[in-house]
Amino acid sequence: MVLPTYADTVLSLTSEESEATCDEDVDVNVIDKGSPRIDFTKRLPAELRTLVFCWLDFRSILICRRVCQGWKDAAEMSTVWRHQFRLRRRWAVKPDTPSDIDWRMMFKTRYLLDRRWDHGECVYAYNLDGHEESVYCVQFDDEKIITGSRDRSIRVWDTTTGKQILALNATSSALEDNPIAHSGSVLCLQYDDKLMLTGSSDETVIIWELPAYRAVRQLHDHKGGILDLSFNDRYIATCSKDGMLIIRDRREEGFPLRHIVVACNGSVNSVHIRRSFIATAGVDGIVKVWNADSGKLLMSLHGHSRGLACVTLSTDARTIISGGNDNTIRVWDTKKQNCLFEFAGHESLVRTLHVFGRKVLSGSYDQTLKVWDLDYRKKVLDLQKYHGNWIFSAKMDSKRIVSTSFGAKPVVLDFTRELDQDYVRYISM
């Protein structure tokens, strides 16, 4: 489905704009009533002239384009727009961005993308068709989307086309030479450039080598379904219905066991690791933070009135965000060990949370997705019409949201459709 297109008119370079009103070869022009107009910038050295335009705000630069041909040429210089792009604190490009890229078009593309997020408009929504039952977990990047399902399969999709690339399950041809597979629902997953881990209701975790998608080991650490897992370049953390948090060392061959911790008197529903901090959330409604090196409890954060379903740490590990059955999202300070504020707005259990930059994406059993701003402490986007059942997992980047639910078809919300993909491809996540 394609939503009504938001009028992408800002930074438009069409004939609707006024063309040059003065000649580049003269310094003084006459407009209404004989008033002289002098282009003082022509008398400046070229480098200084460029610097003047660099330090204007971008709306003023657009106005300057309409003054005369000389100002139009200066205002369209790639150097000017590169400076404008870099002034935006949250904007970045990928390392492989060409040095000679048109920065005016790069600025325009990113600006329009941000405006679409602000208004929740110009979204192209489509489904990933392939799973046979509920889809519990998802992760994606610019090239691929990986999902896990109650149908016991892990599926890999092309992010751009939405087409299925690979299916990993007990009967998959990819597993013929190495028949390690889950015998239960795939409840959680995570991957990086080298590894993928999947956890299942069959009480096991499978470690896969990427990019070959070769299952190399199956872990039997828990005595209950694996509800969540998380890893970084140092540790692997898993949690389960058995109430245990188990920490393994990723740096050593065989991923040796480091710590077994009783994290909750009941199910531990969520775990997330950043640096040496591991946050857990369980049915007791308490957010707990553990030291990955020692396995010791660092803090317990009380405030939720009911059991928790999800927890995540910010990139710098200074903030924890948690959600659960009291329908609220709480934001915690790890240094002061207190609740900074809470987000309210969901009408049922908050099932999933994902932090991207200073934004938080939440998905709920109320069938809605919401985006919250940690700096402004408010909801900035409310997406209500894309799911008809409980939402289980959702992830976001600067370009799209991918979410899964009780239904068999994950939903992709693409905010980049109809933007120039030659520039979208270089926008950093």
CSV table of C-alpha atoms in Angstrom, one decimal:
chain,number,residue,atom,x,y,z
A,1,MET,CA,0.0,0.0,0.0
A,2,VAL,CA,1.1,3.5,-0.7
A,3,LEU,CA,0.1,6.3,1.6
A,4,PRO,CA,-0.7,9.8,0.2
A,5,THR,CA,2.5,11.5,-0.8
A,6,TYR,CA,3.6,14.4,1.3
A,7,ALA,CA,4.4,17.5,-0.9
A,8,ASP,CA,8.1,17.3,-1.2
A,9,THR,CA,8.5,20.9,-2.3
A,10,VAL,CA,11.3,22.2,0.1
A,11,LEU,CA,14.6,22.5,-1.8
A,12,SER,CA,12.7,22.1,-5.0
A,13,LEU,CA,14.7,23.2,-8.0
A,14,THR,CA,11.9,23.5,-10.6
A,15,SER,CA,10.9,26.3,-12.9
A,16,GLU,CA,8.5,27.6,-10.3
A,17,GLU,CA,11.4,29.3,-8.7
A,18,SER,CA,12.3,32.8,-9.8
A,19,GLU,CA,15.2,32.8,-12.2
A,20,ALA,CA,18.1,35.2,-12.0
A,21,THR,CA,17.1,38.8,-11.9
A,22,CYS,CA,20.4,40.4,-12.5
A,23,ASP,CA,23.4,40.0,-14.8
A,24,GLU,CA,26.5,38.3,-13.5
A,25,ASP,CA,28.7,40.7,-15.3
A,26,VAL,CA,27.5,43.9,-13.6
A,27,ASP,CA,27.7,45.0,-10.0
A,28,VAL,CA,24.8,47.4,-9.9
A,29,ASN,CA,21.3,46.6,-11.0
A,30,VAL,CA,18.1,48.7,-11.1
A,31,ILE,CA,14.9,47.4,-9.7
A,32,ASP,CA,11.6,49.1,-9.0
A,33,LYS,CA,11.7,52.9,-8.5
A,34,GLY,CA,15.3,53.0,-9.6
A,35,SER,CA,16.7,51.5,-6.4
A,36,PRO,CA,20.2,50.2,-6.9
A,37,ARG,CA,21.1,46.7,-5.9
A,38,ILE,CA,24.8,45.9,-5.3
A,39,ASP,CA,26.2,42.4,-5.1
A,40,PHE,CA,28.8,43.0,-2.5
A,41,THR,CA,29.9,39.3,-2.5
A,42,LYS,CA,31.4,39.7,-5.9
A,43,ARG,CA,34.1,41.9,-4.4
A,44,LEU,CA,35.1,39.2,-1.9
A,45,PRO,CA,37.8,36.5,-2.6
A,46,ALA,CA,36.1,33.3,-3.8
A,47,GLU,CA,36.9,31.4,-0.6
A,48,LEU,CA,35.4,34.1,1.6
A,49,ARG,CA,32.3,34.3,-0.6
A,50,THR,CA,31.8,30.6,-0.2
A,51,LEU,CA,32.3,30.9,3.6
A,52,VAL,CA,29.6,33.6,3.8
A,53,PHE,CA,27.1,31.2,2.2
A,54,CYS,CA,28.2,28.3,4.3
A,55,TRP,CA,27.2,30.0,7.5
A,56,LEU,CA,23.8,31.0,6.4
A,57,ASP,CA,20.9,28.8,7.6
A,58,PHE,CA,19.6,26.6,4.8
A,59,ARG,CA,16.3,28.6,4.3
A,60,SER,CA,18.3,31.8,3.8
A,61,ILE,CA,20.5,30.0,1.2
A,62,LEU,CA,17.3,29.0,-0.7
A,63,ILE,CA,16.2,32.7,-0.7
A,64,CYS,CA,19.6,33.8,-1.9
A,65,ARG,CA,19.3,31.5,-4.9
A,66,ARG,CA,16.5,33.8,-6.1
A,67,VAL,CA,18.4,37.0,-5.9
A,68,CYS,CA,20.6,36.8,-9.0
A,69,GLN,CA,22.5,34.4,-11.1
A,70,GLY,CA,25.7,35.0,-9.1
A,71,TRP,CA,24.1,34.2,-5.8
A,72,LYS,CA,22.3,31.2,-7.3
A,73,ASP,CA,25.6,29.7,-8.4
A,74,ALA,CA,27.2,30.4,-5.0
A,75,ALA,CA,24.1,28.9,-3.1
A,76,GLU,CA,24.3,25.7,-5.2
A,77,MET,CA,27.9,25.0,-4.5
A,78,SER,CA,28.4,21.5,-3.2
A,79,THR,CA,30.8,22.9,-0.5
A,80,VAL,CA,28.0,25.0,0.9
A,81,TRP,CA,25.6,22.1,1.3
A,82,ARG,CA,28.3,19.8,2.6
A,83,HIS,CA,28.8,22.3,5.4
A,84,GLN,CA,25.0,22.5,6.0
A,85,PHE,CA,24.8,18.7,6.1
A,86,ARG,CA,27.6,18.4,8.7
A,87,LEU,CA,25.9,21.1,10.9
A,88,ARG,CA,23.1,18.6,11.6
A,89,ARG,CA,24.1,16.8,14.7
A,90,ARG,CA,22.4,13.5,14.0
A,91,TRP,CA,23.2,13.3,10.3
A,92,ALA,CA,25.9,11.2,8.9
A,93,VAL,CA,26.9,9.4,5.7
A,94,LYS,CA,28.6,6.1,5.1
A,95,PRO,CA,32.4,5.8,4.8
A,96,ASP,CA,32.2,4.8,1.2
A,97,THR,CA,30.3,8.0,0.2
A,98,PRO,CA,32.1,9.5,-2.9
A,99,SER,CA,34.1,12.6,-2.3
A,100,ASP,CA,32.5,14.3,-5.3
A,101,ILE,CA,28.9,13.6,-4.4
A,102,ASP,CA,26.4,16.4,-4.9
A,103,TRP,CA,26.0,17.5,-1.4
A,104,ARG,CA,23.0,19.7,-2.2
A,105,MET,CA,21.1,16.7,-3.3
A,106,MET,CA,22.4,14.7,-0.3
A,107,PHE,CA,21.1,17.4,2.0
A,108,LYS,CA,17.8,17.5,0.2
A,109,THR,CA,17.3,13.8,0.4
A,110,ARG,CA,18.1,13.6,4.1
A,111,TYR,CA,16.0,16.6,4.9
A,112,LEU,CA,12.9,15.2,3.1
A,113,LEU,CA,13.5,11.8,4.8
A,114,ASP,CA,13.5,13.5,8.2
A,115,ARG,CA,10.4,15.4,7.4
A,116,ARG,CA,8.6,12.2,6.5
A,117,TRP,CA,9.5,10.7,9.8
A,118,ASP,CA,8.2,13.9,11.6
A,119,HIS,CA,4.9,13.7,9.8
A,120,GLY,CA,4.6,10.0,9.5
A,121,GLU,CA,3.8,10.4,5.8
A,122,CYS,CA,5.1,9.2,2.5
A,123,VAL,CA,5.4,5.7,3.9
A,124,TYR,CA,5.3,2.7,1.6
A,125,ALA,CA,4.2,-0.4,3.5
A,126,TYR,CA,4.5,-4.0,2.4
A,127,ASN,CA,4.5,-7.5,3.8
A,128,LEU,CA,7.1,-10.2,3.8
A,129,ASP,CA,5.2,-13.3,2.6
A,130,GLY,CA,6.7,-16.7,3.5
A,131,HIS,CA,6.2,-17.7,7.1
A,132,GLU,CA,3.4,-20.0,7.9
A,133,GLU,CA,2.7,-18.9,11.5
A,134,SER,CA,3.4,-16.0,13.9
A,135,VAL,CA,6.7,-14.2,13.6
A,136,TYR,CA,8.4,-13.5,16.9
A,137,CYS,CA,11.6,-11.7,16.1
A,138,VAL,CA,13.4,-9.6,13.5
A,139,GLN,CA,16.6,-7.8,12.8
A,140,PHE,CA,17.6,-6.0,9.6
A,141,ASP,CA,20.2,-3.8,7.8
A,142,ASP,CA,20.4,-2.2,4.4
A,143,GLU,CA,20.9,-5.5,2.6
A,144,LYS,CA,18.8,-8.1,4.5
A,145,ILE,CA,16.0,-8.7,7.0
A,146,ILE,CA,16.1,-11.8,9.1
A,147,THR,CA,13.0,-13.2,10.9
A,148,GLY,CA,12.2,-16.1,13.2
A,149,SER,CA,8.8,-17.7,13.6
A,150,ARG,CA,6.5,-20.2,15.3
A,151,ASP,CA,6.8,-22.3,12.2
A,152,ARG,CA,10.4,-23.1,13.4
A,153,SER,CA,12.1,-21.4,10.5
A,154,ILE,CA,14.5,-18.5,10.2
A,155,ARG,CA,14.0,-16.6,6.9
A,156,VAL,CA,16.3,-14.1,5.2
A,157,TRP,CA,14.8,-11.4,3.0
A,158,ASP,CA,16.1,-8.8,0.6
A,159,THR,CA,15.6,-5.4,2.3
A,160,THR,CA,15.0,-3.5,-1.0
A,161,THR,CA,12.7,-5.9,-2.8
A,162,GLY,CA,11.2,-7.8,0.1
A,163,LYS,CA,11.8,-11.1,-1.6
A,164,GLN,CA,12.8,-14.2,0.3
A,165,ILE,CA,16.5,-15.1,-0.1
A,166,LEU,CA,16.8,-18.1,2.2
A,167,ALA,CA,14.8,-20.3,4.6
A,168,LEU,CA,16.6,-22.1,7.4
A,169,ASN,CA,14.6,-25.0,9.0
A,170,ALA,CA,14.7,-28.7,9.6
A,171,THR,CA,14.1,-29.5,5.9
A,172,SER,CA,16.1,-26.7,4.4
A,173,SER,CA,18.6,-27.6,1.7
A,174,ALA,CA,21.0,-25.2,3.4
A,175,LEU,CA,21.2,-27.6,6.3
A,176,GLU,CA,21.6,-30.9,4.5
A,177,ASP,CA,25.3,-31.2,5.4
A,178,ASN,CA,24.8,-30.0,8.9
A,179,PRO,CA,21.3,-30.8,10.2
A,180,ILE,CA,21.4,-28.6,13.4
A,181,ALA,CA,17.9,-27.0,13.6
A,182,HIS,CA,15.3,-25.9,16.0
A,183,SER,CA,12.5,-28.2,16.9
A,184,GLY,CA,10.4,-25.4,18.4
A,185,SER,CA,9.4,-21.8,17.8
A,186,VAL,CA,12.2,-19.4,17.0
A,187,LEU,CA,11.6,-16.7,19.7
A,188,CYS,CA,14.7,-14.5,19.4
A,189,LEU,CA,17.7,-13.8,17.2
A,190,GLN,CA,20.6,-11.4,16.7
A,191,TYR,CA,23.4,-11.2,14.2
A,192,ASP,CA,26.5,-9.2,13.2
A,193,ASP,CA,29.0,-9.6,10.4
A,194,LYS,CA,30.3,-12.9,11.6
A,195,LEU,CA,27.7,-14.7,13.8
A,196,MET,CA,24.0,-15.2,14.2
A,197,LEU,CA,22.4,-16.6,17.3
A,198,THR,CA,18.8,-17.9,17.5
A,199,GLY,CA,16.9,-19.0,20.6
A,200,SER,CA,13.9,-21.3,20.7
A,201,SER,CA,11.1,-22.7,22.8
A,202,ASP,CA,13.1,-26.0,22.3
A,203,GLU,CA,15.3,-24.7,25.1
A,204,THR,CA,18.4,-24.3,22.9
A,205,VAL,CA,20.5,-21.6,21.3
A,206,ILE,CA,22.0,-22.2,17.8
A,207,ILE,CA,25.2,-20.4,16.8
A,208,TRP,CA,25.4,-19.8,13.0
A,209,GLU,CA,28.4,-18.6,11.0
A,210,LEU,CA,27.8,-15.8,8.6
A,211,PRO,CA,27.6,-15.1,5.8
A,212,ALA,CA,27.4,-18.9,5.1
A,213,TYR,CA,24.4,-19.4,7.5
A,214,ARG,CA,26.1,-22.5,8.7
A,215,ALA,CA,25.0,-23.9,12.1
A,216,VAL,CA,28.1,-24.6,14.1
A,217,ARG,CA,26.9,-25.3,17.6
A,218,GLN,CA,23.7,-25.9,19.6
A,219,LEU,CA,23.8,-24.8,23.2
A,220,HIS,CA,21.7,-26.6,25.8
A,221,ASP,CA,22.3,-24.3,28.8
A,222,HIS,CA,18.7,-23.6,29.9
A,223,LYS,CA,15.8,-25.7,31.2
A,224,GLY,CA,13.1,-23.6,29.6
A,225,GLY,CA,12.3,-21.8,26.4
A,226,ILE,CA,14.9,-19.2,25.3
A,227,LEU,CA,13.0,-15.9,25.6
A,228,ASP,CA,15.7,-13.5,24.6
A,229,LEU,CA,19.4,-13.2,23.8
A,230,SER,CA,22.0,-10.5,23.2
A,231,PHE,CA,25.7,-10.4,22.4
A,232,ASN,CA,28.5,-8.0,21.6
A,233,ASP,CA,32.2,-8.5,20.7
A,234,ARG,CA,32.9,-9.8,24.2
A,235,TYR,CA,30.0,-11.7,25.7
A,236,ILE,CA,26.9,-13.7,24.8
A,237,ALA,CA,23.9,-13.4,27.2
A,238,THR,CA,20.8,-15.6,27.1
A,239,CYS,CA,17.7,-15.7,29.3
A,240,SER,CA,14.8,-18.1,29.7
A,241,LYS,CA,11.6,-19.2,31.3
A,242,ASP,CA,13.8,-21.0,33.9
A,243,GLY,CA,14.7,-17.6,35.5
A,244,MET,CA,18.4,-17.9,34.6
A,245,LEU,CA,20.8,-15.4,33.0
A,246,ILE,CA,23.7,-17.3,31.3
A,247,ILE,CA,26.8,-15.5,30.2
A,248,ARG,CA,29.3,-17.0,27.7
A,249,ASP,CA,32.7,-15.6,26.5
A,250,ARG,CA,32.6,-14.9,22.8
A,251,ARG,CA,36.3,-14.1,22.5
A,252,GLU,CA,37.5,-17.6,23.2
A,253,GLU,CA,37.1,-20.7,21.0
A,254,GLY,CA,34.0,-22.7,22.0
A,255,PHE,CA,32.4,-19.8,23.7
A,256,PRO,CA,33.1,-21.0,27.2
A,257,LEU,CA,30.6,-20.6,30.0
A,258,ARG,CA,31.4,-17.7,32.4
A,259,HIS,CA,28.4,-17.1,34.7
A,260,ILE,CA,25.1,-18.7,35.6
A,261,VAL,CA,22.9,-16.3,37.4
A,262,VAL,CA,19.5,-16.6,39.0
A,263,ALA,CA,18.0,-13.4,37.6
A,264,CYS,CA,14.3,-13.7,38.5
A,265,ASN,CA,12.0,-15.9,40.5
A,266,GLY,CA,10.1,-16.7,37.2
A,267,SER,CA,10.6,-16.0,33.5
A,268,VAL,CA,13.3,-13.6,32.4
A,269,ASN,CA,11.6,-12.1,29.4
A,270,SER,CA,14.3,-9.8,28.0
A,271,VAL,CA,18.1,-9.2,28.1
A,272,HIS,CA,20.3,-6.6,26.5
A,273,ILE,CA,24.1,-6.1,26.7
A,274,ARG,CA,26.1,-3.0,26.1
A,275,ARG,CA,29.8,-2.8,26.9
A,276,SER,CA,30.1,-4.7,30.2
A,277,PHE,CA,26.5,-4.0,31.3
A,278,ILE,CA,23.7,-6.6,31.0
A,279,ALA,CA,20.1,-5.5,31.6
A,280,THR,CA,17.4,-8.0,32.3
A,281,ALA,CA,13.6,-7.7,32.7
A,282,GLY,CA,11.3,-10.3,34.1
A,283,VAL,CA,7.9,-11.2,35.5
A,284,ASP,CA,8.9,-9.6,38.9
A,285,GLY,CA,8.7,-6.1,37.3
A,286,ILE,CA,12.2,-5.2,38.3
A,287,VAL,CA,14.9,-4.0,35.9
A,288,LYS,CA,18.3,-5.5,36.9
A,289,VAL,CA,21.7,-4.6,35.7
A,290,TRP,CA,24.6,-7.1,35.9
A,291,ASN,CA,28.4,-6.9,35.4
A,292,ALA,CA,29.2,-9.1,32.4
A,293,ASP,CA,32.8,-9.6,33.7
A,294,SER,CA,32.0,-10.7,37.2
A,295,GLY,CA,28.3,-11.8,36.8
A,296,LYS,CA,27.4,-9.7,39.9
A,297,LEU,CA,24.3,-7.7,40.3
A,298,LEU,CA,25.0,-3.9,40.0
A,299,MET,CA,21.5,-2.4,40.6
A,300,SER,CA,17.8,-3.2,40.8
A,301,LEU,CA,15.4,-0.6,39.5
A,302,HIS,CA,11.9,-0.5,40.9
A,303,GLY,CA,9.0,1.4,39.5
A,304,HIS,CA,6.9,-0.7,37.2
A,305,SER,CA,3.7,-1.9,38.8
A,306,ARG,CA,3.5,-5.2,36.8
A,307,GLY,CA,5.7,-7.7,35.0
A,308,LEU,CA,8.2,-6.6,32.3
A,309,ALA,CA,8.4,-7.8,28.7
A,310,CYS,CA,11.3,-5.8,27.3
A,311,VAL,CA,14.4,-3.8,28.2
A,312,THR,CA,17.1,-2.1,26.2
A,313,LEU,CA,20.2,0.0,26.9
A,314,SER,CA,21.2,3.1,25.0
A,315,THR,CA,24.3,3.1,22.9
A,316,ASP,CA,26.4,4.7,25.6
A,317,ALA,CA,24.9,2.5,28.3
A,318,ARG,CA,23.9,5.5,30.4
A,319,THR,CA,20.2,5.0,29.9
A,320,ILE,CA,17.9,2.0,30.2
A,321,ILE,CA,14.5,1.8,28.7
A,322,SER,CA,11.9,-0.8,29.9
A,323,GLY,CA,8.4,-1.7,29.1
A,324,GLY,CA,5.8,-4.2,30.3
A,325,ASN,CA,2.3,-5.1,31.4
A,326,ASP,CA,1.6,-1.8,33.1
A,327,ASN,CA,1.4,-0.3,29.6
A,328,THR,CA,4.2,2.3,30.3
A,329,ILE,CA,7.8,2.8,29.2
A,330,ARG,CA,10.2,3.9,31.8
A,331,VAL,CA,13.6,5.6,31.1
A,332,TRP,CA,16.3,5.1,33.8
A,333,ASP,CA,19.6,6.7,34.5
A,334,THR,CA,22.2,4.0,35.1
A,335,LYS,CA,24.6,6.3,37.1
A,336,LYS,CA,22.0,7.8,39.4
A,337,GLN,CA,20.0,4.5,39.4
A,338,ASN,CA,16.6,6.3,39.2
A,339,CYS,CA,13.8,6.8,36.8
A,340,LEU,CA,14.2,9.9,34.8
A,341,PHE,CA,10.7,9.9,33.2
A,342,GLU,CA,8.1,7.7,31.7
A,343,PHE,CA,6.3,7.5,28.4
A,344,ALA,CA,2.5,6.8,28.5
A,345,GLY,CA,0.3,6.2,25.6
A,346,HIS,CA,0.0,2.4,24.9
A,347,GLU,CA,-3.2,0.8,25.9
A,348,SER,CA,-1.9,-2.7,26.5
A,349,LEU,CA,1.4,-4.6,27.2
A,350,VAL,CA,4.5,-2.9,25.8
A,351,ARG,CA,6.1,-6.0,24.1
A,352,THR,CA,9.2,-4.6,22.3
A,353,LEU,CA,11.6,-1.7,22.4
A,354,HIS,CA,14.4,-0.6,20.2
A,355,VAL,CA,16.7,2.4,20.5
A,356,PHE,CA,18.0,4.2,17.4
A,357,GLY,CA,20.1,7.3,18.2
A,358,ARG,CA,17.9,9.4,20.5
A,359,LYS,CA,14.7,7.8,19.3
A,360,VAL,CA,12.9,4.8,20.9
A,361,LEU,CA,10.5,2.6,18.9
A,362,SER,CA,7.9,0.7,20.9
A,363,GLY,CA,5.4,-2.0,19.8
A,364,SER,CA,2.5,-3.2,21.9
A,365,TYR,CA,-0.3,-5.7,22.2
A,366,ASP,CA,-2.6,-2.7,21.4
A,367,GLN,CA,-1.4,-3.2,17.8
A,368,THR,CA,0.3,0.1,17.5
A,369,LEU,CA,3.9,1.3,16.9
A,370,LYS,CA,5.1,4.5,18.5
A,371,VAL,CA,8.3,6.5,18.3
A,372,TRP,CA,9.5,8.6,21.2
A,373,ASP,CA,12.2,11.2,21.5
A,374,LEU,CA,14.5,10.9,24.5
A,375,ASP,CA,15.7,14.5,24.3
A,376,TYR,CA,12.3,16.1,24.1
A,377,ARG,CA,10.7,13.4,26.2
A,378,LYS,CA,7.6,13.1,24.0
A,379,LYS,CA,5.9,10.9,21.4
A,380,VAL,CA,6.8,11.9,17.9
A,381,LEU,CA,5.1,9.3,15.8
A,382,ASP,CA,2.0,7.1,16.3
A,383,LEU,CA,1.5,4.3,13.7
A,384,GLN,CA,-1.8,2.6,14.2
A,385,LYS,CA,-3.0,0.9,11.0
A,386,TYR,CA,-0.4,-1.6,10.0
A,387,HIS,CA,-1.1,-4.5,12.4
A,388,GLY,CA,-4.3,-6.3,13.2
A,389,ASN,CA,-2.9,-8.3,16.1
A,390,TRP,CA,-0.3,-8.3,18.9
A,391,ILE,CA,3.0,-6.9,17.9
A,392,PHE,CA,5.9,-9.0,19.1
A,393,SER,CA,9.1,-7.3,17.7
A,394,ALA,CA,10.0,-4.1,15.9
A,395,LYS,CA,13.3,-2.5,14.8
A,396,MET,CA,14.0,0.8,13.1
A,397,ASP,CA,16.8,2.8,11.4
A,398,SER,CA,16.8,6.1,9.7
A,399,LYS,CA,15.1,4.7,6.6
A,400,ARG,CA,12.5,2.1,7.7
A,401,ILE,CA,10.7,0.2,10.4
A,402,VAL,CA,10.3,-3.6,10.3
A,403,SER,CA,7.8,-5.2,12.7
A,404,THR,CA,6.4,-8.6,13.4
A,405,SER,CA,3.2,-9.8,15.1
A,406,PHE,CA,0.9,-12.7,15.8
A,407,GLY,CA,0.2,-12.7,12.1
A,408,ALA,CA,2.5,-14.6,9.7
A,409,LYS,CA,3.6,-11.6,7.6
A,410,PRO,CA,6.1,-9.1,8.9
A,411,VAL,CA,5.4,-5.4,7.9
A,412,VAL,CA,8.0,-3.2,6.4
A,413,LEU,CA,7.4,0.6,6.5
A,414,ASP,CA,9.7,2.3,4.0
A,415,PHE,CA,10.2,6.0,4.4
A,416,THR,CA,12.6,6.4,1.5
A,417,ARG,CA,10.2,5.4,-1.4
A,418,GLU,CA,10.3,8.0,-4.2
A,419,LEU,CA,13.4,9.6,-2.9
A,420,ASP,CA,16.5,9.5,-5.0
A,421,GLN,CA,18.1,6.1,-4.1
A,422,ASP,CA,21.5,7.2,-5.5
A,423,TYR,CA,21.7,9.4,-2.3
A,424,VAL,CA,19.5,7.3,0.1
A,425,ARG,CA,22.1,4.5,-0.2
A,426,TYR,CA,24.8,6.7,1.4
A,427,ILE,CA,22.7,7.8,4.4
A,428,SER,CA,24.2,6.3,7.5
A,429,MET,CA,22.1,4.3,9.9
